[in-house]
mmCIF file of C-alpha atoms in Angstrom:
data_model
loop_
_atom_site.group_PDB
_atom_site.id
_atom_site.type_symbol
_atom_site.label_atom_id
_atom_site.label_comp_id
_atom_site.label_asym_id
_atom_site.label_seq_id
_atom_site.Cartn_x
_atom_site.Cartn_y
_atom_site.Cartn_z
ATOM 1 C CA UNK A 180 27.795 -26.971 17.249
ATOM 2 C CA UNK A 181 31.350 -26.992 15.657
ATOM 3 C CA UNK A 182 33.039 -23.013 15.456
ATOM 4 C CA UNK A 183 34.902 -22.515 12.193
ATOM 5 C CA UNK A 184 37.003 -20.380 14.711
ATOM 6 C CA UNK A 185 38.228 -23.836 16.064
ATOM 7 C CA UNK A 186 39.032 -25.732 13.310
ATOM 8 C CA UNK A 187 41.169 -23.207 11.966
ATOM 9 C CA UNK A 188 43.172 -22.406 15.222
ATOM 10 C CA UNK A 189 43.519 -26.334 14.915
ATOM 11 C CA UNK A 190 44.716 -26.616 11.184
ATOM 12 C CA UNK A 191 48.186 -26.175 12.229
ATOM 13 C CA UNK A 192 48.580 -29.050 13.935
ATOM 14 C CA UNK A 193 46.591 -31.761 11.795
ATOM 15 C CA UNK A 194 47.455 -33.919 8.534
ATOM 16 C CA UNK A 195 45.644 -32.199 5.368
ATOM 17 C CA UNK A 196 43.389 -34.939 5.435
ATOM 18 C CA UNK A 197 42.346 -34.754 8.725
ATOM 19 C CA UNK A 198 41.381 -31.016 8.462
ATOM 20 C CA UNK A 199 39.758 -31.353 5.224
ATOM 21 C CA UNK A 200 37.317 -33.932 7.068
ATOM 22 C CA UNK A 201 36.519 -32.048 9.883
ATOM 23 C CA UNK A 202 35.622 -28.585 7.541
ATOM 24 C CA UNK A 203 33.361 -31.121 5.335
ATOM 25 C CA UNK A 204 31.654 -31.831 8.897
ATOM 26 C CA UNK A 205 31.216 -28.498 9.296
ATOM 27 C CA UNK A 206 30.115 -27.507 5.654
ATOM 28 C CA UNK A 207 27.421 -30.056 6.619
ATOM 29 C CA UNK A 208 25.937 -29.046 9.860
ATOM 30 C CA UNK A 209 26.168 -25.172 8.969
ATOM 31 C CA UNK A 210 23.788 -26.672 5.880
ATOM 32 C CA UNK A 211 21.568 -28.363 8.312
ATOM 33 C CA UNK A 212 21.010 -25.933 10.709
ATOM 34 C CA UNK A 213 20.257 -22.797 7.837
ATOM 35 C CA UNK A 214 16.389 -22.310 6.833
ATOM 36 C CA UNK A 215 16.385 -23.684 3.320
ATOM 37 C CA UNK A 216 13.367 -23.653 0.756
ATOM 38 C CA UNK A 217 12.497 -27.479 2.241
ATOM 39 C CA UNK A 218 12.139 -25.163 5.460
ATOM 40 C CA UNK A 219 9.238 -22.741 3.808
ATOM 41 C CA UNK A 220 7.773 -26.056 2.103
ATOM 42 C CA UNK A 221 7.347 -27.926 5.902
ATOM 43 C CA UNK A 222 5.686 -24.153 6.889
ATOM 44 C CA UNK A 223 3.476 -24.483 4.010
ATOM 45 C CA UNK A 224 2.384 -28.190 4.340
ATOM 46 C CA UNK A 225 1.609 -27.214 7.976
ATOM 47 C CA UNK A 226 -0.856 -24.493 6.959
ATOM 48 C CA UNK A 227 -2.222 -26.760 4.448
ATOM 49 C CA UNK A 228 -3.217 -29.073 7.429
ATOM 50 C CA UNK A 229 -4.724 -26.252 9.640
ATOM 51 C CA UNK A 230 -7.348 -25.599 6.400
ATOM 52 C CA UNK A 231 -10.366 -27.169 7.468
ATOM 53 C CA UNK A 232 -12.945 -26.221 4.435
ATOM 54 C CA UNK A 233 -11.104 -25.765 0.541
ATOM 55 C CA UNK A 234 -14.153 -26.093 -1.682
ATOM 56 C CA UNK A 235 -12.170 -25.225 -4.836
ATOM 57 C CA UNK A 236 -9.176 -27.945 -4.137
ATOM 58 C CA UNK A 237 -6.928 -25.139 -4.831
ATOM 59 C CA UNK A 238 -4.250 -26.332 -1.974
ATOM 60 C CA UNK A 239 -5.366 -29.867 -1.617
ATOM 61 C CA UNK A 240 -4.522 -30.516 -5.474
ATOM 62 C CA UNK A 241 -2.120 -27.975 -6.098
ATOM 63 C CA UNK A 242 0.138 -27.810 -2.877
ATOM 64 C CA UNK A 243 1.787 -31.407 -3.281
ATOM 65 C CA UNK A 244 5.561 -32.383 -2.584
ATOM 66 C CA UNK A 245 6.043 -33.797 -5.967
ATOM 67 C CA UNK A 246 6.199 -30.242 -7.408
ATOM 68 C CA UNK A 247 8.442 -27.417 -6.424
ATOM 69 C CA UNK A 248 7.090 -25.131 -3.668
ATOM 70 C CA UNK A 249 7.708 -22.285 -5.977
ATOM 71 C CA UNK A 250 5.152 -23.656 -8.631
ATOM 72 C CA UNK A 251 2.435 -23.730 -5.896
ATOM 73 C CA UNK A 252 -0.772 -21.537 -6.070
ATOM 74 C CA UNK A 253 -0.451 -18.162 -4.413
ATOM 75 C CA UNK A 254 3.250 -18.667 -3.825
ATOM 76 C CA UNK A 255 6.041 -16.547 -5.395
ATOM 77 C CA UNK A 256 9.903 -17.035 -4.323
ATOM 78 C CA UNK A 257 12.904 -15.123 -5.109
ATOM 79 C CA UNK A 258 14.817 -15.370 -7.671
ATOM 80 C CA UNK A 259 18.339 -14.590 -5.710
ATOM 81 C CA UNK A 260 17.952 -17.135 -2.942
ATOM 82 C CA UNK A 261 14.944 -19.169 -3.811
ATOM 83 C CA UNK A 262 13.259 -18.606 -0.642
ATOM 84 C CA UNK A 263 9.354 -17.600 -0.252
ATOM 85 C CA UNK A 264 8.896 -14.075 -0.750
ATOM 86 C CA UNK A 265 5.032 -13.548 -0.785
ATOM 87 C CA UNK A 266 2.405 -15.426 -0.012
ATOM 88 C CA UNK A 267 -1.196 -14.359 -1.986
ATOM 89 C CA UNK A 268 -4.268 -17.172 -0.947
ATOM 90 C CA UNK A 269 -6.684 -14.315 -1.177
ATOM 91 C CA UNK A 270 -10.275 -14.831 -2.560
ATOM 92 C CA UNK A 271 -9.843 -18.583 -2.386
ATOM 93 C CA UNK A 272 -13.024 -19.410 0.130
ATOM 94 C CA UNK A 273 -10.649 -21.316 2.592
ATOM 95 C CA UNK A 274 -11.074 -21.807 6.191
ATOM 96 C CA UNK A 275 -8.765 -22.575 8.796
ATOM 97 C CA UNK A 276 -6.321 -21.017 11.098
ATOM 98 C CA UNK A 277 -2.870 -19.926 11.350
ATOM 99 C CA UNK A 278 -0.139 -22.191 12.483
ATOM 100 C CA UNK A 279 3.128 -21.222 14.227
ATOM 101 C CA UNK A 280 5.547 -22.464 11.707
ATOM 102 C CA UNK A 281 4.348 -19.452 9.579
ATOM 103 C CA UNK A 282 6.747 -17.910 11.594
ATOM 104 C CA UNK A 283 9.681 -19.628 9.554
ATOM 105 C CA UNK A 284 8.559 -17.982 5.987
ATOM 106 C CA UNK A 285 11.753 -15.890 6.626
ATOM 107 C CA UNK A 286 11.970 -13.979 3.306
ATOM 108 C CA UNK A 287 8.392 -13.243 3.305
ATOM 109 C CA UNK A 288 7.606 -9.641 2.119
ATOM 110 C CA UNK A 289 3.931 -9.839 1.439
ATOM 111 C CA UNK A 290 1.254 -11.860 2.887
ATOM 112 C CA UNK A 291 -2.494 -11.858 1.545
ATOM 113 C CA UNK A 292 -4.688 -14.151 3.456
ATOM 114 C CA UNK A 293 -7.881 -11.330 2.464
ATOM 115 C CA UNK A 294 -11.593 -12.539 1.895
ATOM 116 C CA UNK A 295 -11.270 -16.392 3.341
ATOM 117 C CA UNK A 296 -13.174 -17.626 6.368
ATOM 118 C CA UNK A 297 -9.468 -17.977 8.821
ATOM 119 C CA UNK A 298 -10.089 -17.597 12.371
ATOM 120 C CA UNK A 299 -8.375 -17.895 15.609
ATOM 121 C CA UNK A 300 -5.686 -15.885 16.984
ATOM 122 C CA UNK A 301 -2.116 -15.318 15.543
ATOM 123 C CA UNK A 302 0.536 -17.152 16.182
ATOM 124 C CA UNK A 303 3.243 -14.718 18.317
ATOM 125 C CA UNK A 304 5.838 -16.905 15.978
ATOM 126 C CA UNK A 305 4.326 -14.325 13.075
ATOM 127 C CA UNK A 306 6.857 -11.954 14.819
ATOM 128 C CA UNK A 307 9.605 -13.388 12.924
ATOM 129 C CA UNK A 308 8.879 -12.569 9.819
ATOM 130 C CA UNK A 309 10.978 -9.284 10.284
ATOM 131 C CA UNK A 310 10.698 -8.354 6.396
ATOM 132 C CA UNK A 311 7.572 -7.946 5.898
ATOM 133 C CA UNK A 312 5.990 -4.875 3.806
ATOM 134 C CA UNK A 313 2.696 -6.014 2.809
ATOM 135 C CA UNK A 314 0.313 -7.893 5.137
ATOM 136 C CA UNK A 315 -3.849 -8.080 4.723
ATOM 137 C CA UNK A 316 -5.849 -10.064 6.829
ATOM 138 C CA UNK A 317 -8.907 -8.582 6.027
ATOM 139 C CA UNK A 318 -12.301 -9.767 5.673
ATOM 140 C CA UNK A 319 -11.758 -12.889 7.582
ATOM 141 C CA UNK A 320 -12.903 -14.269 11.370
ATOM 142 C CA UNK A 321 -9.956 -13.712 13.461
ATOM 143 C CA UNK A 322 -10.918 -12.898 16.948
ATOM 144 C CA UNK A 323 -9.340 -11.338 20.319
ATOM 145 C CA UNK A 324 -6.943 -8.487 20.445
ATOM 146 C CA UNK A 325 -4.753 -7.092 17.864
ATOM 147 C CA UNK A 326 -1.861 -8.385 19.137
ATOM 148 C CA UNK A 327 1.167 -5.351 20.121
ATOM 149 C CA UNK A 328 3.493 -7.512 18.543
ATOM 150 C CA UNK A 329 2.027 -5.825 14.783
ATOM 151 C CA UNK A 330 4.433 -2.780 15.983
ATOM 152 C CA UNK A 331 7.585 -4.709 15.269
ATOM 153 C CA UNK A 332 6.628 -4.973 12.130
ATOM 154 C CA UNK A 333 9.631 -2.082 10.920
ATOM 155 C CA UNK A 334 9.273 -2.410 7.270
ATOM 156 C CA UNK A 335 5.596 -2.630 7.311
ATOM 157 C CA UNK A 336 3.783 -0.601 4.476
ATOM 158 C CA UNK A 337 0.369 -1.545 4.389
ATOM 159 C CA UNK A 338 -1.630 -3.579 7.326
ATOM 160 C CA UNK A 339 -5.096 -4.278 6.361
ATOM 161 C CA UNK A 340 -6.688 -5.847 9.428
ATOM 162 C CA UNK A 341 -10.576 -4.850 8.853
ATOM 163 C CA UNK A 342 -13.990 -6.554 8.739
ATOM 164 C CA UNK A 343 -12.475 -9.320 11.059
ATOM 165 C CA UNK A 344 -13.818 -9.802 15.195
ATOM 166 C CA UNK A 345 -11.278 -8.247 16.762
ATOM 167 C CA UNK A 346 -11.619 -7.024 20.165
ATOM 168 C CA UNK A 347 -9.839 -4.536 23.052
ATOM 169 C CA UNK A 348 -8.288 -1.244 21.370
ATOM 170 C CA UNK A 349 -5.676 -0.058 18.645
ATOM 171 C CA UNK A 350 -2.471 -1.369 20.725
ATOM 172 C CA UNK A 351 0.075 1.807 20.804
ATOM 173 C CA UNK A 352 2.891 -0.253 19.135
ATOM 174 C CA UNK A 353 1.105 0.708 15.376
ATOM 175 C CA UNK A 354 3.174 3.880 16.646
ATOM 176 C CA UNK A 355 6.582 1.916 15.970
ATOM 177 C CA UNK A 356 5.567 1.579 12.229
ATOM 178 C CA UNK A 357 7.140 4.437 10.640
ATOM 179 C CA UNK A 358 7.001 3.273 7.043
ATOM 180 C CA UNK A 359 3.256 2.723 7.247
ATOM 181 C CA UNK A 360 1.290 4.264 4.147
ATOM 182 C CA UNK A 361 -1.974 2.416 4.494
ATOM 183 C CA UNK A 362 -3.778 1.377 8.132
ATOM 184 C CA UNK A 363 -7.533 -0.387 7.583
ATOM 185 C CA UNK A 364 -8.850 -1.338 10.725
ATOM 186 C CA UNK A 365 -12.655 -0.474 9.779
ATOM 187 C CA UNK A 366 -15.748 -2.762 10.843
ATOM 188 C CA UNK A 367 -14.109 -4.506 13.304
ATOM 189 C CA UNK A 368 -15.275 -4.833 17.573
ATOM 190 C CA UNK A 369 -12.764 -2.465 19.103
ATOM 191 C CA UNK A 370 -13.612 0.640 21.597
ATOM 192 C CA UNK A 371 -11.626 2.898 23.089
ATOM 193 C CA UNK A 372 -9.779 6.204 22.536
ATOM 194 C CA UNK A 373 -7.074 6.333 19.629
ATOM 195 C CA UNK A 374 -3.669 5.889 21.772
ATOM 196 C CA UNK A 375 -1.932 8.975 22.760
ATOM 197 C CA UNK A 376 0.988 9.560 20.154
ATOM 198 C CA UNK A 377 0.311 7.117 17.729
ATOM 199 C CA UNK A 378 0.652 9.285 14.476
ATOM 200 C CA UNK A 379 3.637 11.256 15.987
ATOM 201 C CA UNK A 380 5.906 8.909 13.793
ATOM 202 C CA UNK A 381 3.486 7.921 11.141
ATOM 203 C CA UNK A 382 4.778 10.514 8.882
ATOM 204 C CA UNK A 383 4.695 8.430 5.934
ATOM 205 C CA UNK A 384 0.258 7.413 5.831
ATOM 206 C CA UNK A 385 -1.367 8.024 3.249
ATOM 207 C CA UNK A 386 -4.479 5.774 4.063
ATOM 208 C CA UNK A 387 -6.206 5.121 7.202
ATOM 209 C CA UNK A 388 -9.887 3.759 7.593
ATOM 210 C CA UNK A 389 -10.893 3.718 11.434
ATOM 211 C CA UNK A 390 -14.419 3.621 9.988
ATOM 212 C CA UNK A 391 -16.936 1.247 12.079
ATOM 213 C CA UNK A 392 -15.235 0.317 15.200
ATOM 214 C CA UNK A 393 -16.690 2.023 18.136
ATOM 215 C CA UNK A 394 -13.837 4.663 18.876
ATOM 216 C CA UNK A 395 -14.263 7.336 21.200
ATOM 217 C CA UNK A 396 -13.515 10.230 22.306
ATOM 218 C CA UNK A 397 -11.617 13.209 20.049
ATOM 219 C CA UNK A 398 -9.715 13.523 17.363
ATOM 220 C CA UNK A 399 -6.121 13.473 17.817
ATOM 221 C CA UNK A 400 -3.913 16.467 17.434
ATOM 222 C CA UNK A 401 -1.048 14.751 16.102
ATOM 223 C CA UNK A 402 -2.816 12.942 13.631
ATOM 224 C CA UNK A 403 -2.307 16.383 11.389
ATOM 225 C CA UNK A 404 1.595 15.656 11.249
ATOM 226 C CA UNK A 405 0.611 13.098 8.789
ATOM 227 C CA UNK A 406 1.109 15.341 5.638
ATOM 228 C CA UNK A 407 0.692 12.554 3.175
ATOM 229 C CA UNK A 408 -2.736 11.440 4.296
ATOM 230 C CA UNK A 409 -4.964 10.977 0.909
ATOM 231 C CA UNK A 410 -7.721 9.087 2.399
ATOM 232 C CA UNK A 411 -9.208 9.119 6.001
ATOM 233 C CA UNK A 412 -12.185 7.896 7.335
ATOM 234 C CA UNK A 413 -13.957 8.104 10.988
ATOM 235 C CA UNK A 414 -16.900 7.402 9.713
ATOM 236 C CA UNK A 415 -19.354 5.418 12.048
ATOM 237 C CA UNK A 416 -17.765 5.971 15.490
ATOM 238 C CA UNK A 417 -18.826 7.750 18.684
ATOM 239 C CA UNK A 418 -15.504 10.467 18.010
ATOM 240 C CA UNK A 419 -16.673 13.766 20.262
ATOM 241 C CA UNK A 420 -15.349 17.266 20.388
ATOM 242 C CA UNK A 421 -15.358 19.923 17.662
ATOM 243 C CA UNK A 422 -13.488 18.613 14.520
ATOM 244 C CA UNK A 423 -10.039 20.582 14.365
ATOM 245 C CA UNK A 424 -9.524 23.068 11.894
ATOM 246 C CA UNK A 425 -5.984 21.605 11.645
ATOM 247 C CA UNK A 426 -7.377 19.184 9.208
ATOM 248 C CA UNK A 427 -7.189 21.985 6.582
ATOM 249 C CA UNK A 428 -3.174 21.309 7.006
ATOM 250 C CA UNK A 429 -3.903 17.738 5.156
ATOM 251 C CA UNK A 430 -3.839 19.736 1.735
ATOM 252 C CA UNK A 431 -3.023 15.925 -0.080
ATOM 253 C CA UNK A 432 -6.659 15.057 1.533
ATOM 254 C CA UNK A 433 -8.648 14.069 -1.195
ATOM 255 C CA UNK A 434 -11.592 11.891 0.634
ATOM 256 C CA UNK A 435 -12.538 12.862 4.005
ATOM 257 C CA UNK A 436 -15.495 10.667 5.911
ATOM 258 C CA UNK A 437 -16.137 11.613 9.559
ATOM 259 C CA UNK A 438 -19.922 11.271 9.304
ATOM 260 C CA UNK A 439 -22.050 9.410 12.047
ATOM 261 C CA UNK A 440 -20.077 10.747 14.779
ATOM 262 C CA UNK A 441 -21.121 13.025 17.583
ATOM 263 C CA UNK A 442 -18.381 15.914 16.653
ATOM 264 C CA UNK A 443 -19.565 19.527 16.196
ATOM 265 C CA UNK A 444 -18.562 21.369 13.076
ATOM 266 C CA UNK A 445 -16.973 25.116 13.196
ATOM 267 C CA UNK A 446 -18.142 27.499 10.832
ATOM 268 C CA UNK A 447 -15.647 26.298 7.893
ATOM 269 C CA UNK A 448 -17.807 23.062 7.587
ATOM 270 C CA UNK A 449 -18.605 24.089 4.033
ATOM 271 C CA UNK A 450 -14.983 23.054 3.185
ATOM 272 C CA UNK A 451 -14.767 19.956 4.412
ATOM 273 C CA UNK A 452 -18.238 18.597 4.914
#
């Protein structure tokens, strides 16, 4: 790779022309090497080959090279730098899976894959898509873990992850995602207790839906430092213990579901029941 720190401590002692040639030479492989929208139409084209099953044609008539990757379905790009900023297939009765070079959609701020037939496991290449603010995966096949890696996720808003086949428990990371506002993880195969200290820096949630996925054990303490919470739902777990009279410290609450559960209400059930 040539360093523009070279050429320049080299101008000095070369004819004009000869420096002129060398910084075109670099002009061009600085081009080369930096993502460009031909690099979010190759990503594209390669998720277009992972869909096994488009019924409608959307992608197989509409995603073509002879048009401008901006003028695709379900794509939107930037108007600054003309890059892919959101990605919206949703509703389209596709089927497929996810393919690494995903990974390369490097302005992508919101990605809507919700109510197709994708399956698989995620690509760990998804962790470079480091602005991200809107992702839903829901309603889909995907299987295995929910991978950690969803905690790096910084500007993260809303993760919609439910009615999929995922297994294991909530990984701690979600912890990491302080600008979270909505969390739907409901009617999917997980078990386990809620990871110690993961709404100790969730301050921002105002939706989470843990309905349906075989949690155990109590409700968590810190989940009441999440002052903004609107919505919550339990609902349809094996969740223990009395439920905390903390809860009453939620006064945004507006929709509270915590039935089919094995807690034990306190005598101020009438509120909140």
């Amino acid at each position: 790779m040539i360093c523009i720190s070279n050429i320049m401590a080299t101008a000095d002692f070369l004819p004009p022309i000869m420096f002129l040639l060398l910084f075109s030479i670099f002009r061009i492989t600085l081009s080369t090497n930096s993502p460009d929208i031909t690099t979010d139409q190759s990503a594209l084209l390669a998720l277009k080959s992972h869909i096994t099953h488009d019924p409608h044609s959307l992608l197989a008539t509409n995603w073509s090279t002879s048009t401008s990757v901006c003028n695709w379905i379900g794509v939107t790009c930037g108007s600054r730098h003309h890059r892919v900023t959101a990605l919206d297939l949703s509703s389209m009765d596709l089927t497929g899976t996810i393919p690494s070079q995903l990974g390369n959609l490097s302005f992508l701020h919101s990605f809507s894959i919700c109510h197709n037939s994708f399956h698989g496991s995620l690509p760990t290449e998804l962790t470079n898509l480091h602005r991200l603010k809107h992702l839903n995966f829901g309603n889909n096949s995907f299987g295995g873990e929910i991978p950690s890696w969803f905690g790096y996720f910084g500007e993260l808003q809303s993760l919609l992850l439910y009615m999929n086949n995922f297994t294991g428990v909530i990984p701690s990371s979600f912890g990491n995602l302080s600008k979270l506002e909505t969390l739907s993880l409901f009617n999917n195969n997980l078990r386990g207790h809620l990871p110690s200290g993961i709404f100790d820096n969730l301050s921002k949630l105002q939706r989470l839906d843990l309905s349906g996925i075989q949690m155990s054990g109590r409700i968590p303490n810190n989940l009441f430092k999440c002052k903004e919470l609107k919505f919550l739902s339990f609902s349809s777990n094996f969740l223990e213990g009395s439920i905390p009279i903390e809860i009453g410290n939620l006064t945004k609450l507006q929709i509270l579901h915590l039935g089919d559960n094995n807690l034990k209400a306190t005598f101020w059930k009438e509120a909140f029941l």
